[in-house]
PDB file of N, CA and C in Angstrom:
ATOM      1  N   UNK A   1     104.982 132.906 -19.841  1.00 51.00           N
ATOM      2  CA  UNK A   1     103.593 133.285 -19.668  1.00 51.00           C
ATOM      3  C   UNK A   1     103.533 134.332 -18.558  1.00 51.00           C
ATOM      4  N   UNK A   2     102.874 135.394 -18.747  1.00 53.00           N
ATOM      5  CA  UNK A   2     103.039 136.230 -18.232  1.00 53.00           C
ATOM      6  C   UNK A   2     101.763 136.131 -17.014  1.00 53.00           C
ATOM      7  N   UNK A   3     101.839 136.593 -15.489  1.00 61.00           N
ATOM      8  CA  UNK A   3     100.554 136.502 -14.459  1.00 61.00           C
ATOM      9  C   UNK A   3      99.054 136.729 -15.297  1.00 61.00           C
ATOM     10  N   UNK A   4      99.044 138.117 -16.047  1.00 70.00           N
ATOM     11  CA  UNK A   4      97.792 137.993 -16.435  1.00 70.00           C
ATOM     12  C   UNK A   4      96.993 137.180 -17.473  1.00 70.00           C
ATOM     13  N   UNK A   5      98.236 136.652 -18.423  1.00 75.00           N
ATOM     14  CA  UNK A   5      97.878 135.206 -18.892  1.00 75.00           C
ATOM     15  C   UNK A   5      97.261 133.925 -18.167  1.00 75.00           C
ATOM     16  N   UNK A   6      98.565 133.489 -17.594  1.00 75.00           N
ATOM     17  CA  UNK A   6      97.959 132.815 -16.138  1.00 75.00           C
ATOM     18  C   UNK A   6      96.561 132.658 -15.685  1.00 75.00           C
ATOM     19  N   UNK A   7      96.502 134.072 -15.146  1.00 78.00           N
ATOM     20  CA  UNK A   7      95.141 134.513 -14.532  1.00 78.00           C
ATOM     21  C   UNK A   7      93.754 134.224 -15.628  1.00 78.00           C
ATOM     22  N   UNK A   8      93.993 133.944 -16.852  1.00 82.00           N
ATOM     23  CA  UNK A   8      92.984 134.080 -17.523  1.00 82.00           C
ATOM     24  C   UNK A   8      92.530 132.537 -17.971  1.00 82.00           C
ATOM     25  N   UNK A   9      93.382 131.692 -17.482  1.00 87.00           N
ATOM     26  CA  UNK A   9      93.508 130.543 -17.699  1.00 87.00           C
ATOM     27  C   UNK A   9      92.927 129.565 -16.792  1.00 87.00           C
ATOM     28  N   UNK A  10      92.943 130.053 -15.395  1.00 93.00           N
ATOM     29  CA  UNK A  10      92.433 129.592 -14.486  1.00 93.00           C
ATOM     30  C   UNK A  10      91.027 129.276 -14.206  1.00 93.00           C
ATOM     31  N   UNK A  11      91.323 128.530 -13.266  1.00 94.00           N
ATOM     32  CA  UNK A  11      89.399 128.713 -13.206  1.00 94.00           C
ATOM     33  C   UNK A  11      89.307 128.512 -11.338  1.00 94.00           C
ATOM     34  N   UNK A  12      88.355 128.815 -10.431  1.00 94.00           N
ATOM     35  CA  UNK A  12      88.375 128.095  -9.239  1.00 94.00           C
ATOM     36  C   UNK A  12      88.291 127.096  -9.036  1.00 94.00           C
ATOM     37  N   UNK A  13      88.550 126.584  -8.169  1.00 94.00           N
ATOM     38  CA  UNK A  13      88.128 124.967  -7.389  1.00 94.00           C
ATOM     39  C   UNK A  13      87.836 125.084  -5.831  1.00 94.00           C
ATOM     40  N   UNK A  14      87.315 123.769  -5.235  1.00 93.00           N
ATOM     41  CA  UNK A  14      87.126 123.874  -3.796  1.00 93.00           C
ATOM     42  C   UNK A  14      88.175 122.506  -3.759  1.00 93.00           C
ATOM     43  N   UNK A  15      88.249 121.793  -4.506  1.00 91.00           N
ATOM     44  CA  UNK A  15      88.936 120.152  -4.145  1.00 91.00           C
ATOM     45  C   UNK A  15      90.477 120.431  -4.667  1.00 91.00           C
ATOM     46  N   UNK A  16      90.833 120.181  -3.356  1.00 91.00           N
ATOM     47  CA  UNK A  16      92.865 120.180  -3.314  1.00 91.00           C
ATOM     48  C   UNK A  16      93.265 119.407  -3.880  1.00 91.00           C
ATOM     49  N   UNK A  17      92.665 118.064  -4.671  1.00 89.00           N
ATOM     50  CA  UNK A  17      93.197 117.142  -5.383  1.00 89.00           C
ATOM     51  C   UNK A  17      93.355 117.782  -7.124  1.00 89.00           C
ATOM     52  N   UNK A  18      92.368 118.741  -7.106  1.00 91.00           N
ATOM     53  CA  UNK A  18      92.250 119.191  -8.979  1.00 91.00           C
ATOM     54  C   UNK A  18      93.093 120.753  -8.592  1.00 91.00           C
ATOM     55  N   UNK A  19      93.447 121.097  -7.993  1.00 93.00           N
ATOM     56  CA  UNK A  19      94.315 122.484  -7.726  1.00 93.00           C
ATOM     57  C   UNK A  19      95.624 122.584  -8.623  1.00 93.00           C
ATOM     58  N   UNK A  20      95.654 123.125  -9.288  1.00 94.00           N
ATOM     59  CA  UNK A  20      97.306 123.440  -9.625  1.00 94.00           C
ATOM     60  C   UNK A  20      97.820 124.621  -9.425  1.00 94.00           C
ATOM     61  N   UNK A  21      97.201 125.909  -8.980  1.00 96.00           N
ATOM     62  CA  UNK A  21      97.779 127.072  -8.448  1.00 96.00           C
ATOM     63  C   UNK A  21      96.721 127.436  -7.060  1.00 96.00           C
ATOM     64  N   UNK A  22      97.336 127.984  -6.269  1.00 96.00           N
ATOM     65  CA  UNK A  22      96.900 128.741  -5.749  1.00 96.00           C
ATOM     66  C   UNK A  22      97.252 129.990  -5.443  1.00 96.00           C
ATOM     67  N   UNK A  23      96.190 131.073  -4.560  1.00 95.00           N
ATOM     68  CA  UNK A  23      96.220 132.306  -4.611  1.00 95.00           C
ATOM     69  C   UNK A  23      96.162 132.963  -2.864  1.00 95.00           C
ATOM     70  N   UNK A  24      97.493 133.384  -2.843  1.00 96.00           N
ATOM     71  CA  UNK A  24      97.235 133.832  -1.163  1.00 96.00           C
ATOM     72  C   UNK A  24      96.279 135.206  -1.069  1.00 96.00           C
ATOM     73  N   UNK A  25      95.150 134.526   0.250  1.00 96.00           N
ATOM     74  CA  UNK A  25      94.353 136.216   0.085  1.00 96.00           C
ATOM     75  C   UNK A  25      95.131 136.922   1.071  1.00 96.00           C
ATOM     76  N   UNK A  26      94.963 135.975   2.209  1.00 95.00           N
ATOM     77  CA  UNK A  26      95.524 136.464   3.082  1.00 95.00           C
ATOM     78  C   UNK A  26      96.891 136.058   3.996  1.00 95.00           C
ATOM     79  N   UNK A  27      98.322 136.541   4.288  1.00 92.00           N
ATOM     80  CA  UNK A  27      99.364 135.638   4.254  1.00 92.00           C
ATOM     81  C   UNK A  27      99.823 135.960   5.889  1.00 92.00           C
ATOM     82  N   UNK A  28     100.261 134.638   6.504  1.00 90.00           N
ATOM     83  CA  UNK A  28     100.260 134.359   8.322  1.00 90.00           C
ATOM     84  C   UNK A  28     101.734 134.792   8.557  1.00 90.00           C
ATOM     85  N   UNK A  29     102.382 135.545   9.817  1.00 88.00           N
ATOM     86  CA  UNK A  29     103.814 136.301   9.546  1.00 88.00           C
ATOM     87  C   UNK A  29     104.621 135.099  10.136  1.00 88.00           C
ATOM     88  N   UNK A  30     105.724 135.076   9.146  1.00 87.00           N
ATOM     89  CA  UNK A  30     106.735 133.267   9.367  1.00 87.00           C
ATOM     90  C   UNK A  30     106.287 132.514   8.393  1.00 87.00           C
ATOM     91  N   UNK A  31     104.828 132.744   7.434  1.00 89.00           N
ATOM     92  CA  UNK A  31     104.825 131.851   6.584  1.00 89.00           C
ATOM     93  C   UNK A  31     105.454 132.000   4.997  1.00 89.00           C
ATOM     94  N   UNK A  32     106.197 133.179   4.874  1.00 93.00           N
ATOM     95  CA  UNK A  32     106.607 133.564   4.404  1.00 93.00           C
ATOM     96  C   UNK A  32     106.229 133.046   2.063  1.00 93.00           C
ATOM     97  N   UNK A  33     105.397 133.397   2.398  1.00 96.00           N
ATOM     98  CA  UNK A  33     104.648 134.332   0.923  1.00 96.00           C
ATOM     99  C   UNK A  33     103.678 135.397   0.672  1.00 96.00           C
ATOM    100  N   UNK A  34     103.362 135.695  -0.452  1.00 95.00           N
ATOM    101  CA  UNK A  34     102.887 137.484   0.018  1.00 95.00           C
ATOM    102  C   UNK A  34     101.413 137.067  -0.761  1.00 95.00           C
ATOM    103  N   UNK A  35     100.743 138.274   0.034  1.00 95.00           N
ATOM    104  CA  UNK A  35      99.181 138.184   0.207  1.00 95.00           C
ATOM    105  C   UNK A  35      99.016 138.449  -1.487  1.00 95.00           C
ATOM    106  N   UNK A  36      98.349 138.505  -2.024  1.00 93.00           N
ATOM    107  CA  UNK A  36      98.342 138.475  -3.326  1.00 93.00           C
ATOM    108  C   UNK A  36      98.845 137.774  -4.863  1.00 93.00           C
ATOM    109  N   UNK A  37     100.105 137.089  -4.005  1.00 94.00           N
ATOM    110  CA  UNK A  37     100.585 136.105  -5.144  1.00 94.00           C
ATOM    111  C   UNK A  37     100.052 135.338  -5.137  1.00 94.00           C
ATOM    112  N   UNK A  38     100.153 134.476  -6.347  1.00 94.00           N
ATOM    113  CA  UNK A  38      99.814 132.943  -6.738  1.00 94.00           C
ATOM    114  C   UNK A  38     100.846 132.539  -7.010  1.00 94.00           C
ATOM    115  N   UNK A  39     100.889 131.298  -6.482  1.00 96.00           N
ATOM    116  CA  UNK A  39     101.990 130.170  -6.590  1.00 96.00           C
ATOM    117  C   UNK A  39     101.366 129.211  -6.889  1.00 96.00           C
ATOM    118  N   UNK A  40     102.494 128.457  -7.811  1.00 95.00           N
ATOM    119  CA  UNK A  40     102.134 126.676  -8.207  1.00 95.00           C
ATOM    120  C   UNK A  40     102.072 126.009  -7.278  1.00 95.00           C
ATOM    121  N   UNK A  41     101.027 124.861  -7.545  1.00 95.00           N
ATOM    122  CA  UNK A  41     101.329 124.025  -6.595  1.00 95.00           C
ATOM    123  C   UNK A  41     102.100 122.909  -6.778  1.00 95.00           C
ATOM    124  N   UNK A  42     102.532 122.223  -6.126  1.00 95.00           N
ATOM    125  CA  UNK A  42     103.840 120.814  -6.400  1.00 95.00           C
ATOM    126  C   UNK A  42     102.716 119.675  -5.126  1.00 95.00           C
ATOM    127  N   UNK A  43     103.146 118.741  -5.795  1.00 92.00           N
ATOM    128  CA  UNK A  43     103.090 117.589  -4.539  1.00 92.00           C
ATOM    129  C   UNK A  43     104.142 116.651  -4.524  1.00 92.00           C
ATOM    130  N   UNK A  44     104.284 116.202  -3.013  1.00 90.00           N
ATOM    131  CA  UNK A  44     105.325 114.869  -2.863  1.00 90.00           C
ATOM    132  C   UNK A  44     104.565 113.904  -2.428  1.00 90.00           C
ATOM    133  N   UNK A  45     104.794 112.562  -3.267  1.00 83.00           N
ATOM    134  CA  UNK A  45     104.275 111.551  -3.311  1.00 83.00           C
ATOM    135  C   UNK A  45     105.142 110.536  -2.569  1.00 83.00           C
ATOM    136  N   UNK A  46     105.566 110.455  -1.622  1.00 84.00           N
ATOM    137  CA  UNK A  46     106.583 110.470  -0.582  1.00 84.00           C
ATOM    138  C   UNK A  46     106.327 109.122   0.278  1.00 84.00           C
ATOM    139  N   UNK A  47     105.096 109.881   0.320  1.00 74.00           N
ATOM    140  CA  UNK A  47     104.409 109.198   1.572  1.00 74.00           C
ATOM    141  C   UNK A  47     102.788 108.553   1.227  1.00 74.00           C
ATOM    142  N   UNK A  48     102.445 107.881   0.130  1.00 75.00           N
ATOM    143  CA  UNK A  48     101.365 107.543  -0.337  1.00 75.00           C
ATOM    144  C   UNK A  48     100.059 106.943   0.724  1.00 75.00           C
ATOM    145  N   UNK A  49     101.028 106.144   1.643  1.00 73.00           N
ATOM    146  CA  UNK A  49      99.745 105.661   2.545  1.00 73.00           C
ATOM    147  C   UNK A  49      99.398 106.448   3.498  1.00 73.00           C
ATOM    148  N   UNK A  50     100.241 107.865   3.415  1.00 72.00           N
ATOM    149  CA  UNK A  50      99.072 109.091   4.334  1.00 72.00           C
ATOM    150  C   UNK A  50      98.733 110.066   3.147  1.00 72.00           C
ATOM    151  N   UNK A  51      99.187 110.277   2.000  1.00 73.00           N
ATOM    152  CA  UNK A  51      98.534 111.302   0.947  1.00 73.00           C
ATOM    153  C   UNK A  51      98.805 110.646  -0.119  1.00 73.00           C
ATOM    154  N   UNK A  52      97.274 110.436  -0.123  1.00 75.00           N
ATOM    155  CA  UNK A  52      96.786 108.970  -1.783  1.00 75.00           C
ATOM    156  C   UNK A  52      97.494 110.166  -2.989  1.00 75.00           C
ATOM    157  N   UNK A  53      96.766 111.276  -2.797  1.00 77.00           N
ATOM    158  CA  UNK A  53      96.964 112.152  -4.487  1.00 77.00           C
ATOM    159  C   UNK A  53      98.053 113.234  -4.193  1.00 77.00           C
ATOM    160  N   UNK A  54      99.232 112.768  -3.089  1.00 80.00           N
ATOM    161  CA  UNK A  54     100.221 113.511  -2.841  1.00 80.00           C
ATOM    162  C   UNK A  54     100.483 114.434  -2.010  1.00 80.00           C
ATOM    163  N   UNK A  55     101.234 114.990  -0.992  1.00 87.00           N
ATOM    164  CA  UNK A  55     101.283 116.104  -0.263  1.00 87.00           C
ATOM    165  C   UNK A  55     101.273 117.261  -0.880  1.00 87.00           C
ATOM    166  N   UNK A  56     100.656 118.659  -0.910  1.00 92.00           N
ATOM    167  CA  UNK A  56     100.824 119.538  -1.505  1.00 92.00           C
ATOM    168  C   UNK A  56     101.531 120.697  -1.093  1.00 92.00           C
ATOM    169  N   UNK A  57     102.252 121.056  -2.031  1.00 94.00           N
ATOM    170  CA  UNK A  57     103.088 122.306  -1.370  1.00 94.00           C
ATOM    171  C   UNK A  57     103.575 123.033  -2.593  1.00 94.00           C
ATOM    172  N   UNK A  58     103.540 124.673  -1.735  1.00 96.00           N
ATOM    173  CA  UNK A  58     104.331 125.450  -2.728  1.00 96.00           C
ATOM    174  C   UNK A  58     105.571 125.809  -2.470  1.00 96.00           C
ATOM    175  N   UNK A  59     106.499 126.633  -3.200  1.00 96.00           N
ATOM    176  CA  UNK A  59     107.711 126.907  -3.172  1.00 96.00           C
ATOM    177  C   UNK A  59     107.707 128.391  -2.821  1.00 96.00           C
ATOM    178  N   UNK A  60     108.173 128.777  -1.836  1.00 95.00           N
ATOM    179  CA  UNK A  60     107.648 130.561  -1.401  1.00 95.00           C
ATOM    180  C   UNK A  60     108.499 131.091  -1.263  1.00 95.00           C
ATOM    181  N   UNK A  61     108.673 132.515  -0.605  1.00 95.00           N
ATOM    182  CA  UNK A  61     109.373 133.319  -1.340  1.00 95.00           C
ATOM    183  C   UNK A  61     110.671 133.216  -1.022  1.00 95.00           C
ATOM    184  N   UNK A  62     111.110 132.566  -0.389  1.00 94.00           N
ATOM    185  CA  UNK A  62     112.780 132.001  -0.037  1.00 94.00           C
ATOM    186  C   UNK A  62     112.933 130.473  -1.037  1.00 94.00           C
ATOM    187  N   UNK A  63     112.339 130.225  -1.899  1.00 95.00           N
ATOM    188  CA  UNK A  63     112.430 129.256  -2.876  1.00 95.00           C
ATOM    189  C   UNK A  63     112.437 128.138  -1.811  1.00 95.00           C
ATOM    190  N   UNK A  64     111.632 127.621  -0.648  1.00 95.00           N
ATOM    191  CA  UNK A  64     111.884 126.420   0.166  1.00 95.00           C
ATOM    192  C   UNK A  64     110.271 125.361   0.345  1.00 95.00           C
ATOM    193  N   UNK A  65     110.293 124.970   0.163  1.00 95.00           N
ATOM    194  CA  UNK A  65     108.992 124.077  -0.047  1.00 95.00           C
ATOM    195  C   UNK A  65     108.023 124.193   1.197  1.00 95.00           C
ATOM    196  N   UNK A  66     107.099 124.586   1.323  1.00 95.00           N
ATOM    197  CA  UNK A  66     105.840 125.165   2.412  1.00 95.00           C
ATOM    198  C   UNK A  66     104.597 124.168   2.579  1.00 95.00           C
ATOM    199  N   UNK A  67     104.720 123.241   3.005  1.00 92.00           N
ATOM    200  CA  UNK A  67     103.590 122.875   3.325  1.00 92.00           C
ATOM    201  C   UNK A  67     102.639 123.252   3.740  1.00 92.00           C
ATOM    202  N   UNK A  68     102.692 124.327   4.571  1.00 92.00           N
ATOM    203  CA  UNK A  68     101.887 124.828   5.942  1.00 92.00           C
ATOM    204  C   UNK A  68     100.666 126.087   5.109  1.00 92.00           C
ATOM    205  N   UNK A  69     101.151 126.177   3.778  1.00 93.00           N
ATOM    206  CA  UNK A  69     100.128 127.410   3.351  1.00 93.00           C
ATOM    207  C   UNK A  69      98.661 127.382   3.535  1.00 93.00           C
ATOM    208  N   UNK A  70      98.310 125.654   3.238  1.00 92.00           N
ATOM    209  CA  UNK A  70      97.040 125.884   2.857  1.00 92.00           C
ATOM    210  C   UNK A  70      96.332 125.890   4.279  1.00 92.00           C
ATOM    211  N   UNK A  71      97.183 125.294   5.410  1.00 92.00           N
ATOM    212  CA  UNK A  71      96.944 125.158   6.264  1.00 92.00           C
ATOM    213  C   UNK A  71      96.911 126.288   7.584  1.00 92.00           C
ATOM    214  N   UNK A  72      97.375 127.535   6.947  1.00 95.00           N
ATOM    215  CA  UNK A  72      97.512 128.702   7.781  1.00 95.00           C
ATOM    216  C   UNK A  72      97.152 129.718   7.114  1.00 95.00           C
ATOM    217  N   UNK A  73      97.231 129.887   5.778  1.00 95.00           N
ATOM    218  CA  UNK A  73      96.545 131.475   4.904  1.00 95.00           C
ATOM    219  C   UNK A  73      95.667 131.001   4.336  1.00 95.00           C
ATOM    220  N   UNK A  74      94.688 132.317   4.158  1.00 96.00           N
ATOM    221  CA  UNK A  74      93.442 132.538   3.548  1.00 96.00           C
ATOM    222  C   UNK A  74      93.961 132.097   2.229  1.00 96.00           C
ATOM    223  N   UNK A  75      93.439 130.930   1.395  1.00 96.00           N
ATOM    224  CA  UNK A  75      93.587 130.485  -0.009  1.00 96.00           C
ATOM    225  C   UNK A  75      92.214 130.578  -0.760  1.00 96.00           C
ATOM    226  N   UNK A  76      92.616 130.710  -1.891  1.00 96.00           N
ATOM    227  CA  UNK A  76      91.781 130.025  -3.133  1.00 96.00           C
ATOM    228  C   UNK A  76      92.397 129.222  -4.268  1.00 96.00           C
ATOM    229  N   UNK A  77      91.947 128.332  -4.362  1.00 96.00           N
ATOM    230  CA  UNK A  77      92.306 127.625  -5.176  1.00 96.00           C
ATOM    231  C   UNK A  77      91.429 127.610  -6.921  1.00 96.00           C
ATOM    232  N   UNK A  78      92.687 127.283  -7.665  1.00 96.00           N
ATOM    233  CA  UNK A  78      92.679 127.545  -9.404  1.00 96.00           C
ATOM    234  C   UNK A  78      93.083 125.829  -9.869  1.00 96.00           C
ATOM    235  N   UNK A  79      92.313 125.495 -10.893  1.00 95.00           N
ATOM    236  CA  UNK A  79      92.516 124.459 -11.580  1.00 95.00           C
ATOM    237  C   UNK A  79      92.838 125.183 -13.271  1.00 95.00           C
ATOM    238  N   UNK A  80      93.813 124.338 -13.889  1.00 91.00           N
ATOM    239  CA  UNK A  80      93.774 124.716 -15.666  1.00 91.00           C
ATOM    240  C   UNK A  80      92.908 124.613 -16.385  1.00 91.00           C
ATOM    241  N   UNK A  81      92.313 123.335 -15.597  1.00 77.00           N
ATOM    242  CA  UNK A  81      91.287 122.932 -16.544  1.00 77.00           C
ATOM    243  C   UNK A  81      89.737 123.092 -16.045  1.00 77.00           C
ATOM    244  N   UNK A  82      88.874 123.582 -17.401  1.00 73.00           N
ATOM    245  CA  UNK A  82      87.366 124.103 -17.060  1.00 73.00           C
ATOM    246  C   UNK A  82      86.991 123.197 -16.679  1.00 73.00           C
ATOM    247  N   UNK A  83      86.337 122.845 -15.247  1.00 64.00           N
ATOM    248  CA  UNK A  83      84.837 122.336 -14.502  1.00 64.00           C
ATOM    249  C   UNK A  83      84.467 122.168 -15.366  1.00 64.00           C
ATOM    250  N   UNK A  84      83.882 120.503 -15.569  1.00 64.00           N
ATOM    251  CA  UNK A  84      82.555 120.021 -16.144  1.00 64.00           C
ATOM    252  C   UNK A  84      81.465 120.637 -15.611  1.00 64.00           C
ATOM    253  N   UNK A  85      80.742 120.501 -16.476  1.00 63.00           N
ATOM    254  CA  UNK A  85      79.011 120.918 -16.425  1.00 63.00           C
ATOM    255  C   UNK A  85      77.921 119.673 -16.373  1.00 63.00           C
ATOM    256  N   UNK A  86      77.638 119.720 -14.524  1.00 53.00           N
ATOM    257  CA  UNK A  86      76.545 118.362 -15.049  1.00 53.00           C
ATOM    258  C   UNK A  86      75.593 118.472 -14.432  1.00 53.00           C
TER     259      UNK A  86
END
């Protein structure tokens, strides 16, 4: 699947629990992914009695697991699936 596929598939979200990609707007230097990509998101379920719906993290551009993204760059977050309407 190609990004602009991807991209067309998406939809926004505000809740980190329904996220499955996100989108760096803006990227912090050491955190190493680039302002404009989107990356999947992963979670580790590791540790359940401090993250009920999993820790979230992406894999960036040294292929090493990042916790710290959402927590230091400008994000938006993408779900697959369309928002109900209520």
């Amino acid at each position: 699947m190609t990004g602009d596929d991807l991209r067309s598939k998406l939809y926004p979200t505000l809740v980190v629990e329904e996220a499955d990609y996100v989108e760096i707007r803006t990227a912090v230097h050491g955190c190493r992914v680039s302002a404009g990509a989107m990356y999947k998101l992963y979670r580790n379920y590791n540790h359940p009695q401090l993250f009920e719906q999993g820790e979230v993290y992406v894999l960036d551009d040294d292929s090493r697991e990042n916790y710290a993204v959402l927590l230091v760059c400008a994000t938006t977050l993408y779900t697959l699936e369309e928002p109900s309407r209520s």
